[in-house]
Amino acid sequence: MEKIVSFCKRKGFIFQSSEIYGGLGGFYDYGPLGVQMKRNIKESYWKFMVNSRPNVVGLDSAIISNPRVWEASGHVSNFSDPLTECKKCHKRFRADHLMEAANVTELSGVKCPECGGELMEVREFNLMLKTFIGPVVDDSSVAYLRPETAQCIFTNFKNVLDTQRLKMPFGIAQIGKAFRNEITPGNFIFRTREFEQMEMEFFVKPGEQEEWYQYWINESMRFLTEVLGIKKENLRIKPAAKEDLAHYAIACSDIEYNFPSIGWSEIEGIASRGDYDLSQHEKFSGQELKYFDEVNHEKYIPYVIEPSIGVDRLLLALICDSYQELEKGRSGDSDSSEIVLKLNSKLSPMQFAVLPLVKNKEEITSKAKEVFALLSNSFSGEYDETGTIGKRYRRQDEIGTPYCVTVDFDTLNDNAVTVRNRDTMSQERISIDNLVDYFNKNV
Ligand code: ATP
C-alpha cells in the first residue's frame, strides 16, 4: 500500500489536501490524472446504472438539506461509532476497531495502541459534520453535511414519481459527495471524512424484495468485474449476520476487495431496507409517500433495495488491481524495474498519447497536433514530445494509457500512424482516417 500511495502522489493521481499547510486528517485532493480517472468511473457507472435502463433515472440533490431529514432517517440519534480516548496521550480511537485488532469482545484490558496508556469508557460519537446556515450561529441554524446521498433520493421520491411516469419497479440513482466525521480516518483514501458515493434506491412491490436483492447483488458484481474489469479473485460477497443488521434492514451484503496491507474490506454495500426510509419521511413530513398501482388499484409504500458504492474506495481498488511492477522491466532484461498500470482502457486517465517521433521537425509536430485534435474530440489524451520514444512509452505505461499513437516520417507520405498497445506492446500501422473508428472499437 505504501508503494501505491507514493505512486499516486508521484504521478499526480492523489495528493494530501492542503499539503503545503501540513494537510488535514481524512481529506485528499485528486490531481490531474486522479480527477480524470474518477470522472471515467462515474461515467461508466452512470451508463451502466442510468442510461442503459429504462426504469432507472438520475438525481443530483443538495449536500445540505432541512435537518429534519436527518431526524427522520435516524442519523441524528443513531449515526454514531463507539469512541474511546486514551487517558494519557488523549488520542481517540474506534473502540470496535481496537477490540477487533486485539481479537476480544470487551475493551477492558485493551491499551492505547499509541502509548500503551489506559483507555476511557466507550461513548457513542455522532459522525455527522455540522455547520450553521445564515448569519446567526445558534442551535436553530444547525444543519448537517449529508453523511450519505441516499436520503435525498427518498425525500425526492414523490417529485420524481409525479414527473417521470415511472411504473414499479424503478430506481433513482445519484452520485455525489458525502461527509462523515470519522474517528480514525486512515488507510489512504479508504476511510476519509469527505468522499463520494454512487447510490441507487430501487423501489419494489413488497413481497418482491428477495428476488430484487439477489438481482442487484449480481448486477453489482457484474459492474465491478465485467464493466470495470476488477479481477474476480480479488472480490468476495459477504452477507451480514442477522444480529449485525440495522434494526430496519431485512438483509445486507458487502462486496469486499482484497486490498494490499488492509486485507478484505468493503467497497460496496447492498441493502434490503424494507419500507423504513419512506415510512419515516412520511411520518416526519406529513406528506404521503406511497405508490398507486393503477392495474391492481392498490396503494402502498414500496420496499427498497440499495446498492451503494464509494467512488474513492473503488478507485483505490482499481489502482491496486491493475498496478504491476516488473523487476526486470517489461522486456525482462532491464536493470531497473518498470511499472505498468493495466487499467481497463475506458477508465484510464489518458486513453491515448500522441507522440511525434521527433520534436524539431515542424511537419511532424504539426501533424501530431492535428492527430491530437482529432482524437481529443472523443477521448482524453496527452501530447508528449519530450524524451526518447522508449521513455515516452514507459511514462504512458505507468499511468495506464492503453494506446500510444506515434507520428513519424512515413506519416507524411502514407497518412498513417503507429499505434502501440500497452498490454501486448505490439504495434500496428493505422490510417489516420480510420483512427477514430479504431479507438471507438477498442476503448
Ligand atoms: P464502513 O463500515 O467501512 O465504515 P459503512 O458500512 O459505514 O462503511 P456505508 O454506509 O454502507 O459504509 O456506505 C456505502 C459506501 O460508501 C461504502 O461501501 C464505502 O465504499 C463508502 N464509504 C463509507 N464511508 C466511507 C469513508 N469514510 N471513506 C470513504 N468511503 C466511504
Tab-separated table of C-alpha atoms and ligand atoms in Angstrom:
chain	number	residue	atom	x	y	z
A	1	MET	CA	0.000	0.000	0.000
A	2	GLU	CA	2.913	2.349	0.719
A	3	LYS	CA	4.044	1.893	-2.886
A	4	ILE	CA	0.543	2.682	-4.158
A	5	VAL	CA	0.333	5.841	-2.025
A	6	SER	CA	3.654	7.168	-3.276
A	7	PHE	CA	2.829	6.148	-6.864
A	8	CYS	CA	-0.471	8.080	-6.657
A	9	LYS	CA	1.343	11.188	-5.489
A	10	ARG	CA	4.301	10.920	-7.868
A	11	LYS	CA	2.093	10.518	-10.906
A	12	GLY	CA	-0.467	13.172	-9.956
A	13	PHE	CA	-3.404	10.956	-9.039
A	14	ILE	CA	-3.932	11.871	-5.379
A	15	PHE	CA	-2.427	14.497	-3.062
A	16	GLN	CA	-2.909	15.150	0.622
A	17	SER	CA	-5.373	18.013	0.935
A	18	SER	CA	-3.836	21.423	1.778
A	19	GLU	CA	-0.448	19.697	1.925
A	20	ILE	CA	1.541	22.958	1.992
A	21	TYR	CA	-0.094	23.632	5.402
A	22	GLY	CA	0.600	20.151	6.740
A	23	GLY	CA	-2.600	18.591	5.397
A	24	LEU	CA	-5.844	17.840	7.220
A	25	GLY	CA	-6.653	14.368	8.549
A	26	GLY	CA	-9.105	12.468	6.384
A	27	PHE	CA	-9.108	14.798	3.373
A	28	TYR	CA	-7.462	14.257	-0.013
A	29	ASP	CA	-7.298	16.114	-3.323
A	30	TYR	CA	-7.380	14.458	-6.728
A	31	GLY	CA	-4.671	15.582	-9.133
A	32	PRO	CA	-4.901	15.836	-12.944
A	33	LEU	CA	-4.829	12.060	-13.500
A	34	GLY	CA	-6.957	11.181	-10.469
A	35	VAL	CA	-9.757	13.534	-11.394
A	36	GLN	CA	-9.901	12.171	-14.943
A	37	MET	CA	-9.961	8.576	-13.727
A	38	LYS	CA	-12.683	9.414	-11.212
A	39	ARG	CA	-14.764	11.024	-13.965
A	40	ASN	CA	-14.343	7.889	-16.091
A	41	ILE	CA	-15.504	5.670	-13.212
A	42	LYS	CA	-18.574	7.828	-12.608
A	43	GLU	CA	-19.326	7.960	-16.331
A	44	SER	CA	-19.177	4.140	-16.539
A	45	TYR	CA	-21.494	3.856	-13.526
A	46	TRP	CA	-23.984	6.343	-14.960
A	47	LYS	CA	-24.083	4.492	-18.289
A	48	PHE	CA	-24.464	1.130	-16.550
A	49	MET	CA	-26.966	2.221	-13.938
A	50	VAL	CA	-28.992	5.026	-15.514
A	51	ASN	CA	-28.556	5.437	-19.272
A	52	SER	CA	-28.890	1.758	-20.144
A	53	ARG	CA	-32.028	1.126	-18.042
A	54	PRO	CA	-35.433	2.484	-18.979
A	55	ASN	CA	-36.595	2.187	-15.357
A	56	VAL	CA	-33.726	3.955	-13.568
A	57	VAL	CA	-33.468	7.757	-13.520
A	58	GLY	CA	-30.891	10.143	-12.088
A	59	LEU	CA	-30.878	12.849	-9.444
A	60	ASP	CA	-28.463	15.475	-8.112
A	61	SER	CA	-29.626	16.801	-4.763
A	62	ALA	CA	-28.132	19.443	-2.469
A	63	ILE	CA	-25.455	18.433	0.027
A	64	ILE	CA	-27.233	20.336	2.796
A	65	SER	CA	-30.931	19.836	3.396
A	66	ASN	CA	-33.509	20.560	6.086
A	67	PRO	CA	-32.153	18.975	9.322
A	68	ARG	CA	-35.499	17.219	9.790
A	69	VAL	CA	-34.363	14.858	7.010
A	70	TRP	CA	-31.665	13.515	9.335
A	71	GLU	CA	-34.018	13.305	12.296
A	72	ALA	CA	-36.423	11.215	10.226
A	73	SER	CA	-33.707	8.967	8.826
A	74	GLY	CA	-32.379	8.228	12.315
A	75	HIS	CA	-28.964	9.769	11.668
A	76	VAL	CA	-29.278	12.439	14.390
A	77	SER	CA	-29.948	9.861	17.088
A	78	ASN	CA	-28.196	6.751	15.749
A	79	PHE	CA	-25.448	7.500	13.248
A	80	SER	CA	-22.569	7.009	15.622
A	81	ASP	CA	-19.481	4.911	16.241
A	82	PRO	CA	-18.158	3.759	19.640
A	83	LEU	CA	-15.401	6.156	20.721
A	84	THR	CA	-12.706	5.739	23.333
A	85	GLU	CA	-9.916	8.085	24.363
A	86	CYS	CA	-6.503	7.452	25.890
A	87	LYS	CA	-6.220	8.907	29.399
A	88	LYS	CA	-2.517	9.628	28.835
A	89	CYS	CA	-1.977	10.876	25.253
A	90	HIS	CA	-5.644	11.826	24.645
A	91	LYS	CA	-5.685	10.239	21.182
A	92	ARG	CA	-9.125	8.986	20.176
A	93	PHE	CA	-9.936	5.587	18.656
A	94	ARG	CA	-12.846	3.495	17.382
A	95	ALA	CA	-13.419	1.050	20.243
A	96	ASP	CA	-14.739	-1.662	17.885
A	97	HIS	CA	-11.595	-1.423	15.717
A	98	LEU	CA	-9.319	-1.776	18.791
A	99	MET	CA	-11.281	-4.830	20.005
A	100	GLU	CA	-11.164	-6.361	16.521
A	101	ALA	CA	-7.379	-5.866	16.352
A	102	ALA	CA	-6.926	-7.423	19.814
A	103	ASN	CA	-9.397	-10.219	18.982
A	104	VAL	CA	-11.509	-9.575	22.112
A	105	THR	CA	-15.148	-8.658	22.676
A	106	GLU	CA	-14.620	-6.283	25.643
A	107	LEU	CA	-12.490	-3.153	25.773
A	108	SER	CA	-11.331	-3.695	29.355
A	109	GLY	CA	-7.699	-4.803	29.243
A	110	VAL	CA	-7.064	-3.206	25.844
A	111	LYS	CA	-4.421	-0.463	25.978
A	112	CYS	CA	-3.820	2.637	23.835
A	113	PRO	CA	-2.104	1.480	20.607
A	114	GLU	CA	-0.066	4.712	20.514
A	115	CYS	CA	1.391	4.993	24.045
A	116	GLY	CA	0.120	1.974	25.979
A	117	GLY	CA	-1.957	4.228	28.256
A	118	GLU	CA	-5.296	3.318	29.817
A	119	LEU	CA	-8.438	3.885	27.757
A	120	MET	CA	-11.589	5.738	28.836
A	121	GLU	CA	-15.134	4.314	28.899
A	122	VAL	CA	-16.723	3.944	25.475
A	123	ARG	CA	-19.231	6.569	24.383
A	124	GLU	CA	-21.223	6.972	21.205
A	125	PHE	CA	-19.881	9.635	18.847
A	126	ASN	CA	-22.174	11.034	16.125
A	127	LEU	CA	-20.426	11.056	12.742
A	128	MET	CA	-22.365	13.847	11.069
A	129	LEU	CA	-20.462	17.037	10.284
A	130	LYS	CA	-22.314	20.134	11.440
A	131	THR	CA	-22.472	23.619	10.034
A	132	PHE	CA	-24.655	26.708	10.507
A	133	ILE	CA	-26.919	28.246	7.910
A	134	GLY	CA	-27.454	32.018	7.687
A	135	PRO	CA	-25.999	34.894	9.683
A	136	VAL	CA	-26.966	33.633	13.160
A	137	VAL	CA	-24.843	30.913	14.720
A	138	ASP	CA	-27.018	29.118	17.268
A	139	ASP	CA	-28.953	25.867	17.741
A	140	SER	CA	-31.719	26.995	15.408
A	141	SER	CA	-29.329	27.394	12.465
A	142	VAL	CA	-27.606	23.990	12.770
A	143	ALA	CA	-27.503	21.935	9.578
A	144	TYR	CA	-25.603	18.820	8.551
A	145	LEU	CA	-23.411	17.948	5.599
A	146	ARG	CA	-25.053	14.798	4.249
A	147	PRO	CA	-23.461	11.573	5.541
A	148	GLU	CA	-24.877	9.657	2.540
A	149	THR	CA	-26.573	10.602	-0.711
A	150	ALA	CA	-29.455	8.152	-0.270
A	151	GLN	CA	-31.781	10.171	1.969
A	152	CYS	CA	-32.341	12.933	-0.583
A	153	ILE	CA	-33.436	10.269	-3.047
A	154	PHE	CA	-36.180	9.363	-0.559
A	155	THR	CA	-37.150	12.998	0.034
A	156	ASN	CA	-37.489	13.433	-3.758
A	157	PHE	CA	-39.430	10.185	-4.230
A	158	LYS	CA	-42.743	11.982	-4.813
A	159	ASN	CA	-41.230	14.654	-7.092
A	160	VAL	CA	-39.663	12.005	-9.304
A	161	LEU	CA	-42.782	9.827	-9.294
A	162	ASP	CA	-45.059	12.778	-10.169
A	163	THR	CA	-42.873	13.979	-13.036
A	164	GLN	CA	-41.468	10.831	-14.673
A	165	ARG	CA	-44.441	8.447	-15.253
A	166	LEU	CA	-42.464	5.546	-13.768
A	167	LYS	CA	-44.014	2.166	-13.060
A	168	MET	CA	-42.920	-0.184	-10.300
A	169	PRO	CA	-40.228	-1.432	-10.036
A	170	PHE	CA	-37.995	1.581	-10.698
A	171	GLY	CA	-34.829	3.185	-9.393
A	172	ILE	CA	-33.354	6.598	-8.685
A	173	ALA	CA	-29.573	6.925	-8.765
A	174	GLN	CA	-27.293	9.652	-7.535
A	175	ILE	CA	-23.555	10.351	-7.481
A	176	GLY	CA	-22.247	12.889	-5.012
A	177	LYS	CA	-20.192	13.913	-2.037
A	178	ALA	CA	-20.844	12.606	1.457
A	179	PHE	CA	-19.197	13.625	4.733
A	180	ARG	CA	-18.536	11.666	7.908
A	181	ASN	CA	-16.544	12.853	10.881
A	182	GLU	CA	-14.754	9.502	11.112
A	183	ILE	CA	-12.997	8.994	14.460
A	184	THR	CA	-9.954	7.420	12.841
A	185	PRO	CA	-9.709	8.161	9.136
A	186	GLY	CA	-6.908	6.198	7.526
A	187	ASN	CA	-5.611	3.675	5.049
A	188	PHE	CA	-5.112	6.433	2.484
A	189	ILE	CA	-8.404	7.174	0.657
A	190	PHE	CA	-10.104	4.059	2.074
A	191	ARG	CA	-11.563	5.902	5.069
A	192	THR	CA	-11.817	9.665	4.699
A	193	ARG	CA	-14.051	12.372	6.100
A	194	GLU	CA	-15.124	13.644	2.681
A	195	PHE	CA	-15.815	11.085	-0.034
A	196	GLU	CA	-18.072	10.363	-2.965
A	197	GLN	CA	-20.822	7.793	-3.251
A	198	MET	CA	-22.732	6.266	-6.148
A	199	GLU	CA	-26.057	5.115	-4.761
A	200	MET	CA	-29.271	3.816	-6.250
A	201	GLU	CA	-32.571	3.250	-4.483
A	202	PHE	CA	-34.602	0.608	-6.279
A	203	PHE	CA	-38.295	0.656	-5.318
A	204	VAL	CA	-40.179	-2.636	-5.492
A	205	LYS	CA	-43.559	-4.044	-4.559
A	206	PRO	CA	-43.481	-5.511	-1.010
A	207	GLY	CA	-43.010	-9.249	-1.348
A	208	GLU	CA	-40.660	-8.943	-4.335
A	209	GLN	CA	-37.661	-7.698	-2.323
A	210	GLU	CA	-35.802	-11.010	-2.080
A	211	GLU	CA	-35.704	-11.503	-5.841
A	212	TRP	CA	-34.535	-7.925	-6.458
A	213	TYR	CA	-31.965	-8.052	-3.659
A	214	GLN	CA	-30.320	-11.034	-5.383
A	215	TYR	CA	-30.633	-9.307	-8.742
A	216	TRP	CA	-28.743	-6.211	-7.509
A	217	ILE	CA	-26.029	-8.268	-5.830
A	218	ASN	CA	-25.451	-9.990	-9.190
A	219	GLU	CA	-25.611	-6.742	-11.141
A	220	SER	CA	-23.165	-5.091	-8.742
A	221	MET	CA	-20.683	-7.920	-9.226
A	222	ARG	CA	-21.194	-7.710	-12.997
A	223	PHE	CA	-20.438	-3.983	-12.929
A	224	LEU	CA	-17.247	-4.452	-10.927
A	225	THR	CA	-15.901	-7.407	-12.894
A	226	GLU	CA	-17.256	-7.166	-16.449
A	227	VAL	CA	-17.700	-3.415	-16.855
A	228	LEU	CA	-14.740	-2.167	-14.784
A	229	GLY	CA	-12.565	-5.254	-15.130
A	230	ILE	CA	-11.674	-5.941	-11.459
A	231	LYS	CA	-10.230	-9.438	-11.041
A	232	LYS	CA	-12.852	-11.856	-9.711
A	233	GLU	CA	-10.401	-13.456	-7.265
A	234	ASN	CA	-9.939	-10.100	-5.527
A	235	LEU	CA	-13.649	-9.699	-4.783
A	236	ARG	CA	-15.983	-11.540	-2.456
A	237	ILE	CA	-19.557	-11.162	-1.263
A	238	LYS	CA	-20.018	-11.097	2.493
A	239	PRO	CA	-23.608	-11.376	3.727
A	240	ALA	CA	-24.180	-9.658	7.089
A	241	ALA	CA	-25.133	-11.900	10.005
A	242	LYS	CA	-28.740	-11.359	11.182
A	243	GLU	CA	-27.552	-9.967	14.549
A	244	ASP	CA	-25.354	-7.361	12.800
A	245	LEU	CA	-28.194	-5.919	10.698
A	246	ALA	CA	-29.575	-2.437	11.397
A	247	HIS	CA	-32.995	-2.802	13.037
A	248	TYR	CA	-34.853	-1.834	9.860
A	249	ALA	CA	-32.782	-3.876	7.395
A	250	ILE	CA	-34.124	-7.152	6.023
A	251	ALA	CA	-30.772	-8.223	4.600
A	252	CYS	CA	-27.428	-6.705	3.706
A	253	SER	CA	-24.322	-7.889	1.862
A	254	ASP	CA	-20.981	-6.217	1.437
A	255	ILE	CA	-18.805	-6.633	-1.605
A	256	GLU	CA	-15.240	-6.698	-0.326
A	257	TYR	CA	-11.965	-6.155	-2.149
A	258	ASN	CA	-8.711	-7.767	-1.034
A	259	PHE	CA	-6.593	-4.617	-0.568
A	260	PRO	CA	-2.831	-4.887	-0.019
A	261	SER	CA	-1.982	-4.234	3.689
A	262	ILE	CA	-5.653	-3.647	4.629
A	263	GLY	CA	-6.999	-7.065	3.573
A	264	TRP	CA	-10.622	-7.840	2.685
A	265	SER	CA	-12.637	-4.622	3.151
A	266	GLU	CA	-15.971	-3.244	1.970
A	267	ILE	CA	-16.151	-1.275	-1.252
A	268	GLU	CA	-19.900	-1.652	-1.820
A	269	GLY	CA	-22.924	-2.459	0.308
A	270	ILE	CA	-26.218	-3.849	-0.999
A	271	ALA	CA	-29.061	-3.485	1.491
A	272	SER	CA	-32.676	-4.575	1.508
A	273	ARG	CA	-34.149	-1.733	3.580
A	274	GLY	CA	-37.868	-2.584	3.570
A	275	ASP	CA	-40.132	0.481	3.737
A	276	TYR	CA	-38.244	2.048	6.650
A	277	ASP	CA	-36.979	5.223	4.955
A	278	LEU	CA	-40.127	6.227	3.084
A	279	SER	CA	-42.295	5.435	6.151
A	280	GLN	CA	-40.095	7.599	8.370
A	281	HIS	CA	-40.190	10.515	5.924
A	282	GLU	CA	-43.947	10.132	5.579
A	283	LYS	CA	-44.271	10.294	9.369
A	284	PHE	CA	-41.937	13.263	9.878
A	285	SER	CA	-43.025	15.329	6.848
A	286	GLY	CA	-46.747	14.568	6.977
A	287	GLN	CA	-46.640	14.016	3.187
A	288	GLU	CA	-47.923	10.818	1.640
A	289	LEU	CA	-45.069	8.862	0.038
A	290	LYS	CA	-46.974	5.951	-1.460
A	291	TYR	CA	-47.182	4.401	-4.895
A	292	PHE	CA	-50.551	3.848	-6.552
A	293	ASP	CA	-50.737	0.707	-8.646
A	294	GLU	CA	-53.320	1.564	-11.331
A	295	VAL	CA	-53.705	-2.011	-12.545
A	296	ASN	CA	-54.476	-3.618	-9.191
A	297	HIS	CA	-55.909	-0.466	-7.611
A	298	GLU	CA	-53.699	-0.722	-4.569
A	299	LYS	CA	-51.643	1.855	-2.745
A	300	TYR	CA	-48.527	1.001	-0.832
A	301	ILE	CA	-45.159	2.230	0.432
A	302	PRO	CA	-42.619	0.432	-1.744
A	303	TYR	CA	-39.755	-1.600	-0.343
A	304	VAL	CA	-36.225	-0.551	-1.258
A	305	ILE	CA	-33.054	-2.271	-2.389
A	306	GLU	CA	-29.960	-0.064	-2.182
A	307	PRO	CA	-26.627	-0.777	-3.886
A	308	SER	CA	-24.157	1.821	-2.563
A	309	ILE	CA	-20.557	2.173	-3.763
A	310	GLY	CA	-17.848	4.540	-2.564
A	311	VAL	CA	-16.120	6.102	-5.581
A	312	ASP	CA	-12.836	6.665	-3.731
A	313	ARG	CA	-12.617	3.115	-2.361
A	314	LEU	CA	-13.440	1.825	-5.826
A	315	LEU	CA	-10.728	3.966	-7.413
A	316	LEU	CA	-8.219	2.672	-4.856
A	317	ALA	CA	-9.291	-0.916	-5.564
A	318	LEU	CA	-8.918	-0.329	-9.320
A	319	ILE	CA	-5.408	1.075	-8.935
A	320	CYS	CA	-4.365	-1.796	-6.622
A	321	ASP	CA	-5.901	-4.299	-9.044
A	322	SER	CA	-4.073	-3.003	-12.099
A	323	TYR	CA	-0.710	-1.926	-10.622
A	324	GLN	CA	2.135	-4.181	-11.761
A	325	GLU	CA	5.787	-3.693	-11.012
A	326	LEU	CA	8.130	-5.726	-13.194
A	327	GLU	CA	11.545	-6.109	-11.583
A	328	LYS	CA	13.440	-6.598	-14.817
A	329	GLY	CA	11.315	-4.207	-16.834
A	330	ARG	CA	8.766	-5.058	-19.476
A	331	SER	CA	11.320	-6.639	-21.756
A	332	GLY	CA	12.577	-8.909	-18.931
A	333	ASP	CA	16.227	-7.878	-19.303
A	334	SER	CA	16.292	-4.356	-17.945
A	335	ASP	CA	18.442	-3.253	-14.978
A	336	SER	CA	15.627	-1.322	-13.374
A	337	SER	CA	12.033	-2.174	-12.546
A	338	GLU	CA	9.135	-0.778	-14.563
A	339	ILE	CA	5.541	-0.106	-13.656
A	340	VAL	CA	2.543	-0.777	-15.837
A	341	LEU	CA	-0.985	0.148	-14.814
A	342	LYS	CA	-3.228	-2.342	-16.586
A	343	LEU	CA	-6.434	-0.367	-16.210
A	344	ASN	CA	-9.485	-1.061	-18.288
A	345	SER	CA	-8.999	1.328	-21.226
A	346	LYS	CA	-12.225	3.234	-20.617
A	347	LEU	CA	-11.055	4.066	-17.070
A	348	SER	CA	-7.504	5.129	-17.911
A	349	PRO	CA	-6.977	8.822	-17.211
A	350	MET	CA	-5.333	9.139	-20.619
A	351	GLN	CA	-6.882	6.933	-23.258
A	352	PHE	CA	-4.296	7.902	-25.842
A	353	ALA	CA	-0.974	9.705	-26.098
A	354	VAL	CA	0.164	11.297	-29.309
A	355	LEU	CA	3.938	11.121	-29.693
A	356	PRO	CA	5.716	12.884	-32.563
A	357	LEU	CA	8.855	10.832	-33.280
A	358	VAL	CA	10.987	13.997	-33.212
A	359	LYS	CA	10.219	17.417	-31.805
A	360	ASN	CA	12.343	19.537	-34.118
A	361	LYS	CA	10.609	18.839	-37.417
A	362	GLU	CA	7.679	21.148	-37.904
A	363	GLU	CA	5.801	18.911	-40.416
A	364	ILE	CA	5.820	16.083	-37.889
A	365	THR	CA	4.819	18.089	-34.823
A	366	SER	CA	2.025	19.903	-36.642
A	367	LYS	CA	0.687	16.585	-37.998
A	368	ALA	CA	0.876	15.164	-34.461
A	369	LYS	CA	-1.085	18.134	-33.130
A	370	GLU	CA	-3.728	17.501	-35.812
A	371	VAL	CA	-3.988	13.881	-34.654
A	372	PHE	CA	-4.276	15.068	-31.041
A	373	ALA	CA	-7.124	17.424	-32.002
A	374	LEU	CA	-8.891	14.618	-33.875
A	375	LEU	CA	-8.793	12.120	-31.001
A	376	SER	CA	-9.365	14.595	-28.190
A	377	ASN	CA	-12.850	15.306	-29.563
A	378	SER	CA	-13.972	11.976	-28.139
A	379	PHE	CA	-11.201	10.699	-25.849
A	380	SER	CA	-8.944	12.031	-23.112
A	381	GLY	CA	-5.297	12.113	-24.080
A	382	GLU	CA	-1.907	13.709	-23.927
A	383	TYR	CA	0.541	15.221	-26.394
A	384	ASP	CA	4.109	14.373	-25.436
A	385	GLU	CA	7.211	15.274	-27.411
A	386	THR	CA	9.943	15.123	-24.731
A	387	GLY	CA	12.423	12.266	-24.352
A	388	THR	CA	13.178	9.202	-26.400
A	389	ILE	CA	10.230	7.261	-27.770
A	390	GLY	CA	11.074	4.373	-25.405
A	391	LYS	CA	10.972	6.673	-22.367
A	392	ARG	CA	7.670	8.119	-23.523
A	393	TYR	CA	6.156	4.623	-23.861
A	394	ARG	CA	7.308	3.808	-20.286
A	395	ARG	CA	5.753	7.021	-18.990
A	396	GLN	CA	2.425	6.134	-20.595
A	397	ASP	CA	2.589	2.506	-19.370
A	398	GLU	CA	2.991	3.796	-15.811
A	399	ILE	CA	-0.191	5.859	-15.932
A	400	GLY	CA	-2.151	3.165	-17.756
A	401	THR	CA	-2.533	4.747	-21.216
A	402	PRO	CA	-3.825	1.894	-23.400
A	403	TYR	CA	-2.637	3.255	-26.766
A	404	CYS	CA	0.293	5.399	-27.869
A	405	VAL	CA	-0.012	6.962	-31.310
A	406	THR	CA	3.313	7.775	-32.952
A	407	VAL	CA	3.625	10.187	-35.845
A	408	ASP	CA	6.826	9.555	-37.806
A	409	PHE	CA	8.443	10.428	-41.128
A	410	ASP	CA	6.358	7.842	-43.009
A	411	THR	CA	3.189	9.538	-41.758
A	412	LEU	CA	3.934	12.465	-44.035
A	413	ASN	CA	3.700	10.103	-47.048
A	414	ASP	CA	1.136	7.461	-46.085
A	415	ASN	CA	-1.093	9.483	-43.703
A	416	ALA	CA	-0.872	6.611	-41.206
A	417	VAL	CA	0.398	6.352	-37.628
A	418	THR	CA	1.853	3.603	-35.437
A	419	VAL	CA	-0.469	2.568	-32.625
A	420	ARG	CA	1.256	0.758	-29.763
A	421	ASN	CA	-0.769	-1.405	-27.398
A	422	ARG	CA	0.120	-1.042	-23.685
A	423	ASP	CA	-0.573	-4.665	-22.740
A	424	THR	CA	0.870	-6.570	-25.681
A	425	MET	CA	3.407	-3.879	-26.653
A	426	SER	CA	2.552	-4.792	-30.262
A	427	GLN	CA	2.438	-2.057	-32.888
A	428	GLU	CA	0.017	-1.590	-35.771
A	429	ARG	CA	0.009	0.833	-38.642
A	430	ILE	CA	-3.372	2.598	-38.820
A	431	SER	CA	-4.523	5.160	-41.341
A	432	ILE	CA	-5.402	8.498	-39.685
A	433	ASP	CA	-8.763	8.295	-41.495
A	434	ASN	CA	-9.582	5.126	-39.524
A	435	LEU	CA	-8.107	6.205	-36.194
A	436	VAL	CA	-11.312	7.405	-34.520
A	437	ASP	CA	-13.059	4.155	-35.532
A	438	TYR	CA	-10.135	2.191	-34.095
A	439	PHE	CA	-10.468	3.998	-30.751
A	440	ASN	CA	-14.255	3.683	-30.751
A	441	LYS	CA	-13.862	-0.042	-31.169
A	442	ASN	CA	-11.055	-0.553	-28.641
A	443	VAL	CA	-11.599	1.920	-25.818
B	1	ATP	P1	-17.522	1.199	6.950
B	1	ATP	O1	-18.144	0.027	7.684
B	1	ATP	O2	-16.259	0.842	6.228
B	1	ATP	O3	-17.402	2.437	7.781
B	1	ATP	P2	-20.146	1.694	6.000
B	1	ATP	O4	-20.763	0.341	6.073
B	1	ATP	O5	-20.439	2.675	7.075
B	1	ATP	O6	-18.558	1.573	5.793
B	1	ATP	P3	-21.974	2.595	4.023
B	1	ATP	O7	-22.705	3.483	4.945
B	1	ATP	O8	-22.598	1.287	3.629
B	1	ATP	O9	-20.499	2.327	4.598
B	1	ATP	O10	-21.581	3.441	2.733
B	1	ATP	C1	-21.561	2.910	1.416
B	1	ATP	C2	-20.191	3.008	0.793
B	1	ATP	O11	-19.639	4.310	0.962
B	1	ATP	C3	-19.158	2.068	1.406
B	1	ATP	O12	-19.248	0.776	0.829
B	1	ATP	C4	-17.865	2.747	1.067
B	1	ATP	O13	-17.427	2.388	-0.238
B	1	ATP	C5	-18.220	4.219	1.083
B	1	ATP	N1	-17.766	4.836	2.343
B	1	ATP	C6	-18.391	4.843	3.529
B	1	ATP	N2	-17.688	5.513	4.459
B	1	ATP	C7	-16.566	5.944	3.820
B	1	ATP	C8	-15.424	6.717	4.236
B	1	ATP	N3	-15.317	7.191	5.467
B	1	ATP	N4	-14.472	6.973	3.324
B	1	ATP	C9	-14.565	6.525	2.047
B	1	ATP	N5	-15.625	5.803	1.615
B	1	ATP	C10	-16.614	5.521	2.474
